Short mmCIF file of C-alpha atoms in Angstrom, two decimals:
data_model
loop_
_atom_site.label_atom_id
_atom_site.label_comp_id
_atom_site.label_asym_id
_atom_site.label_seq_id
_atom_site.Cartn_x
_atom_site.Cartn_y
_atom_site.Cartn_z
CA MET A 1098 -159.93 -53.59 228.29
CA SER A 1099 -162.35 -53.43 225.40
CA ARG A 1100 -163.47 -55.81 223.13
CA GLN A 1101 -162.96 -53.88 219.37
CA ARG A 1102 -159.75 -53.27 221.57
CA ILE A 1103 -158.69 -56.92 222.38
CA LYS A 1104 -159.54 -57.30 218.74
CA VAL A 1105 -156.89 -54.82 217.64
CA ALA A 1106 -153.95 -56.64 220.00
CA ALA A 1107 -154.69 -59.86 218.20
CA LEU A 1108 -155.33 -58.85 215.48
CA LEU A 1109 -151.62 -57.10 216.39
CA ALA A 1110 -149.25 -60.27 217.50
CA VAL A 1111 -151.02 -62.37 214.64
CA LEU A 1112 -148.82 -59.81 212.10
CA ALA A 1113 -146.19 -59.87 214.44
CA LEU A 1114 -145.57 -63.27 213.76
CA THR A 1115 -145.85 -63.43 210.32
CA VAL A 1116 -143.20 -61.48 209.94
CA ILE A 1117 -141.13 -62.75 212.72
CA ALA A 1118 -141.12 -65.60 210.22
CA SER A 1119 -140.52 -64.10 207.05
CA GLN A 1120 -138.10 -63.28 208.00
CA LEU A 1121 -137.31 -66.70 209.71
CA VAL A 1122 -138.24 -68.32 206.43
CA ARG A 1123 -136.08 -65.87 204.75
CA ALA A 1124 -132.55 -66.52 206.47
CA GLN A 1125 -133.11 -70.11 206.36
CA ALA A 1126 -133.17 -69.72 201.87
CA GLN A 1127 -129.90 -66.99 201.70
CA PRO A 1128 -127.46 -69.25 201.43
CA THR A 1129 -124.34 -68.37 203.72
CA SER A 1130 -120.40 -67.78 202.93
CA ASN A 1131 -120.15 -70.99 204.89
CA GLN A 1132 -122.88 -72.54 203.30
CA ILE A 1133 -122.11 -76.70 202.72
CA PRO A 1134 -122.25 -76.86 198.81
CA ARG A 1135 -124.61 -79.69 198.23
CA ALA A 1136 -124.79 -81.99 194.74
CA ALA A 1137 -128.24 -82.01 193.17
CA ASP A 1138 -128.71 -85.27 194.48
CA GLY A 1139 -128.23 -83.62 197.83
CA LYS A 1140 -125.61 -85.15 198.32
CA PRO A 1141 -122.23 -83.11 199.91
CA ASP A 1142 -120.31 -81.93 196.48
CA PHE A 1143 -116.81 -82.84 198.17
CA SER A 1144 -115.40 -82.06 194.33
CA GLY A 1145 -112.51 -78.83 194.27
CA MET A 1146 -108.48 -78.59 195.13
CA TRP A 1147 -107.74 -80.25 198.50
CA ASP A 1148 -104.81 -80.25 200.09
CA ASN A 1149 -103.49 -83.48 201.33
CA PRO A 1150 -104.33 -84.66 204.47
CA LYS A 1151 -103.54 -83.68 207.09
CA GLU A 1152 -103.63 -83.12 211.26
CA ALA A 1153 -105.77 -80.31 211.69
CA GLY A 1154 -103.87 -76.85 212.40
CA ALA A 1155 -100.48 -79.02 211.63
CA LYS A 1156 -98.51 -77.30 208.35
CA GLY A 1157 -96.41 -80.37 206.85
CA ALA A 1158 -97.86 -83.16 204.97
CA ALA A 1159 -98.82 -86.09 207.20
CA THR A 1160 -96.75 -88.46 205.40
CA VAL A 1161 -96.65 -91.22 208.51
CA PHE A 1162 -98.12 -92.04 211.17
CA ASN A 1163 -98.78 -91.82 215.41
CA ARG A 1164 -97.40 -94.44 215.98
CA ALA A 1165 -99.11 -93.70 219.81
CA LYS A 1166 -102.36 -93.89 217.52
CA MET A 1167 -101.54 -97.46 216.35
CA ALA A 1168 -102.93 -100.69 217.99
CA PRO A 1169 -101.09 -103.34 219.67
CA PHE A 1170 -99.05 -106.19 217.54
CA VAL A 1171 -100.34 -109.34 217.13
CA PRO A 1172 -97.89 -112.50 217.39
CA GLY A 1173 -95.36 -112.38 214.98
CA GLY A 1174 -96.75 -108.50 213.13
CA GLU A 1175 -94.43 -106.39 214.90
CA ALA A 1176 -91.51 -108.29 212.14
CA LEU A 1177 -94.57 -108.04 209.68
CA PHE A 1178 -95.23 -104.55 209.88
CA TYR A 1179 -91.26 -102.90 210.47
CA GLU A 1180 -89.20 -104.48 206.94
CA PRO A 1181 -85.39 -104.11 207.28
CA ARG A 1182 -83.99 -102.42 204.33
CA THR A 1183 -81.59 -104.92 202.63
CA GLY A 1184 -79.73 -101.73 200.60
CA ASP A 1185 -81.59 -102.78 196.72
CA PRO A 1186 -82.77 -99.59 196.03
CA ARG A 1187 -85.51 -101.20 194.02
CA HIS A 1188 -86.88 -101.93 197.53
CA ASP A 1189 -85.54 -99.60 199.60
CA GLU A 1190 -86.54 -96.78 197.87
CA PRO A 1191 -88.98 -98.33 195.26
CA ARG A 1192 -90.19 -94.60 193.69
CA ALA A 1193 -87.03 -94.01 192.95
CA PHE A 1194 -87.93 -96.87 189.84
CA CYS A 1195 -90.97 -95.13 189.14
CA MET A 1196 -92.88 -97.79 190.92
CA PRO A 1197 -95.47 -97.34 192.57
CA SER A 1198 -95.67 -95.77 195.86
CA GLY A 1199 -99.04 -97.50 197.37
CA PHE A 1200 -101.76 -96.27 199.51
CA PRO A 1201 -102.17 -94.55 201.98
CA SER A 1202 -98.94 -93.50 201.22
CA ALA A 1203 -99.25 -91.70 198.13
CA PHE A 1204 -101.80 -89.77 199.61
CA LEU A 1205 -99.74 -88.78 202.89
CA GLY A 1206 -97.30 -86.30 200.50
CA PRO A 1207 -97.17 -82.36 200.03
CA TYR A 1208 -99.16 -82.87 197.50
CA PRO A 1209 -102.51 -81.43 195.97
CA VAL A 1210 -105.37 -83.61 195.82
CA GLN A 1211 -108.35 -83.27 193.31
CA ILE A 1212 -111.54 -84.12 193.90
CA ILE A 1213 -114.45 -84.57 191.71
CA GLN A 1214 -118.43 -86.13 192.33
CA THR A 1215 -120.98 -87.62 190.38
CA PRO A 1216 -123.35 -89.02 191.61
CA GLN A 1217 -122.02 -92.63 190.15
CA TYR A 1218 -118.46 -92.27 190.81
CA LEU A 1219 -116.02 -90.05 192.69
CA VAL A 1220 -112.51 -89.60 191.47
CA MET A 1221 -109.66 -88.64 193.86
CA ALA A 1222 -106.22 -87.83 191.78
CA THR A 1223 -103.41 -86.61 193.54
CA GLU A 1224 -100.41 -84.87 192.19
CA PHE A 1225 -97.60 -86.71 193.40
CA MET A 1226 -96.77 -89.40 189.79
CA ASN A 1227 -100.56 -88.83 189.02
CA VAL A 1228 -102.19 -91.75 191.55
CA THR A 1229 -106.31 -91.49 190.34
CA ARG A 1230 -108.73 -93.68 192.68
CA ILE A 1231 -112.13 -94.22 190.60
CA ILE A 1232 -114.78 -94.79 193.79
CA PRO A 1233 -118.35 -96.12 192.55
CA LEU A 1234 -120.48 -94.70 195.62
CA ASP A 1235 -123.14 -97.72 194.84
CA GLY A 1236 -122.03 -99.97 197.71
CA ARG A 1237 -121.01 -102.53 195.82
CA PRO A 1238 -119.68 -105.55 197.03
CA HIS A 1239 -115.83 -106.37 196.91
CA LYS A 1240 -114.44 -108.14 193.30
CA THR A 1241 -113.57 -111.88 195.09
CA ASP A 1242 -111.72 -113.25 191.86
CA ILE A 1243 -108.99 -110.33 190.88
CA GLU A 1244 -105.79 -109.71 191.43
CA PRO A 1245 -104.72 -107.39 194.31
CA THR A 1246 -103.01 -104.14 193.11
CA PHE A 1247 -100.89 -101.79 194.98
CA TYR A 1248 -103.64 -99.16 195.22
CA GLY A 1249 -106.61 -102.23 196.60
CA GLU A 1250 -110.45 -102.16 195.64
CA PRO A 1251 -112.14 -98.72 196.81
CA VAL A 1252 -115.69 -99.07 197.07
CA GLY A 1253 -118.18 -95.89 198.03
CA ARG A 1254 -120.89 -95.50 200.56
CA TRP A 1255 -123.16 -92.50 201.82
CA GLU A 1256 -123.95 -93.00 205.74
CA GLY A 1257 -126.16 -89.79 205.91
CA ASP A 1258 -124.02 -86.98 204.96
CA THR A 1259 -120.96 -89.08 205.27
CA LEU A 1260 -119.37 -90.42 202.65
CA VAL A 1261 -117.40 -93.99 203.29
CA ILE A 1262 -115.05 -95.37 201.07
CA GLU A 1263 -113.62 -98.66 202.36
CA ALA A 1264 -111.15 -100.33 200.01
CA LYS A 1265 -109.45 -104.41 200.17
CA ASN A 1266 -107.35 -105.92 197.54
CA TYR A 1267 -103.83 -104.98 198.58
CA LYS A 1268 -100.64 -106.00 197.75
CA ARG A 1269 -98.80 -106.49 200.52
CA TRP A 1270 -95.92 -103.22 200.56
CA SER A 1271 -94.92 -99.93 202.86
CA LEU A 1272 -97.90 -98.16 204.75
CA ASP A 1273 -96.60 -95.18 205.27
CA ASP A 1274 -92.86 -92.76 203.98
CA TRP A 1275 -91.42 -93.67 207.75
CA TYR A 1276 -88.23 -95.09 206.39
CA TYR A 1277 -87.44 -91.06 205.53
CA GLN A 1278 -87.03 -90.99 209.34
CA ASN A 1279 -85.64 -94.05 210.14
CA PRO A 1280 -83.50 -95.40 207.13
CA LYS A 1281 -82.99 -98.75 209.01
CA GLU A 1282 -86.64 -99.44 209.08
CA TYR A 1283 -90.06 -99.34 206.37
CA ARG A 1284 -93.52 -99.99 208.01
CA MET A 1285 -94.96 -101.82 206.07
CA HIS A 1286 -99.61 -103.73 205.29
CA THR A 1287 -99.59 -106.84 204.66
CA GLU A 1288 -101.93 -108.41 201.43
CA ALA A 1289 -105.01 -108.66 204.52
CA LEU A 1290 -105.00 -104.56 204.68
CA ARG A 1291 -108.52 -103.36 204.80
CA THR A 1292 -108.26 -99.40 205.07
CA ILE A 1293 -112.37 -97.00 205.87
CA GLU A 1294 -112.43 -93.71 204.85
CA ARG A 1295 -114.56 -91.10 206.67
CA LEU A 1296 -114.78 -88.08 204.18
CA ARG A 1297 -117.52 -85.50 206.47
CA ARG A 1298 -117.62 -82.07 205.08
CA VAL A 1299 -117.49 -79.72 207.83
CA ASP A 1300 -117.89 -76.40 206.40
CA ARG A 1301 -116.85 -74.55 202.50
CA ASP A 1302 -113.81 -75.51 203.14
CA THR A 1303 -113.22 -77.38 205.55
CA ILE A 1304 -113.28 -81.95 204.71
CA ALA A 1305 -112.94 -84.03 208.16
CA TYR A 1306 -111.27 -86.41 206.61
CA GLU A 1307 -110.94 -90.22 209.47
CA PHE A 1308 -109.00 -92.84 208.08
CA THR A 1309 -108.79 -96.07 209.88
CA VAL A 1310 -106.08 -99.06 209.37
CA ASP A 1311 -107.28 -102.39 209.86
CA ASP A 1312 -104.64 -105.48 208.41
CA PRO A 1313 -105.33 -108.11 211.40
CA LYS A 1314 -101.71 -110.27 210.13
CA ILE A 1315 -100.07 -107.46 212.27
CA PHE A 1316 -102.64 -105.35 214.69
CA THR A 1317 -104.79 -106.74 217.21
CA LYS A 1318 -108.05 -104.19 216.33
CA PRO A 1319 -108.71 -101.81 213.39
CA TRP A 1320 -107.10 -98.13 214.92
CA SER A 1321 -108.11 -94.89 212.95
CA VAL A 1322 -106.36 -91.10 212.82
CA ASP A 1323 -108.62 -88.07 212.38
CA TRP A 1324 -107.17 -85.68 209.87
CA GLU A 1325 -108.57 -82.79 207.89
CA MET A 1326 -108.21 -81.25 203.96
CA LYS A 1327 -108.14 -77.40 203.01
CA ARG A 1328 -109.89 -76.43 200.33
CA HIS A 1329 -108.05 -74.38 197.92
CA PRO A 1330 -110.17 -72.81 194.61
CA GLU A 1331 -106.40 -69.95 194.20
CA TRP A 1332 -105.21 -73.89 192.55
CA GLU A 1333 -108.52 -74.49 190.55
CA LYS A 1334 -106.27 -72.30 187.75
CA THR A 1335 -103.31 -74.20 187.09
CA GLY A 1336 -105.30 -77.63 187.54
CA LEU A 1337 -103.01 -80.19 188.82
CA TYR A 1338 -99.11 -79.62 187.79
CA GLU A 1339 -98.51 -83.22 185.63
CA MET A 1340 -95.24 -85.82 187.63
CA VAL A 1341 -93.67 -88.10 185.15
CA CYS A 1342 -91.28 -90.04 186.24
CA ASN A 1343 -89.95 -92.79 183.89
CA GLU A 1344 -90.61 -96.11 182.97
CA ASN A 1345 -86.70 -97.66 182.72
CA ASN A 1346 -85.25 -95.22 185.28
CA ARG A 1347 -81.81 -96.89 186.29
CA CYS A 1348 -80.23 -93.63 189.04
CA GLU A 1349 -79.02 -95.52 191.84
CA GLY A 1350 -81.24 -95.70 195.02
CA GLY A 1351 -82.69 -92.43 192.74
CA ASN A 1352 -79.57 -90.83 192.40
CA CYS A 1353 -78.95 -89.58 189.43
CA ARG A 1354 -75.28 -88.38 188.24
CA LYS A 1355 -74.08 -87.86 184.75
#
């Protein structure tokens, strides 16, 4: 082969590589329909309307935890976990009297959740009883001088593209809605409860949501469940409906009669 032909072949090869590289760059620059939205600071943006956490593929809400996923009890832990109903409706179903559902119970029902994200805070508002959590994202330490609350004190931090929310300072309260399945038992947590949520946006329409329960007064070790949340942009038009609960509700057991 002559030198001229070699030069032409080399030039054509360089041109071909240039075209391929240009096509790759162009393909990477064009967003796909399933690309994860990101905020101005580069973090995944969780903002939007989402359904309640549930197991992947499940149709109903994750209103209760799977007992098979829980850790063993410490000595005396089972008695703290299963609290019998007393017949007093303010104890047996406090929400009928507009008392707080608590966390995580309030977020496990079949109600939409709206997430609003800024670089400083993540706001999670659920339609149920207008429960709203305002979560700082700077990884600040938990307070040591505050009263325990029904919904705890959440603090968020980023681990790469995963948002980790750790909450402490809870009142002793119900853990889930188990008493609707077994009317003789409440599932409770103690004031030692610590919850850890790990949110990771796996695609445009899905959040992988790992929830960890750590209550050393009841369980021998922390235990976790894997849920997911699905995006519903069609709910943006109406937003969250207002759920009003009257503080002076006097209906026995929530059964209002004339």
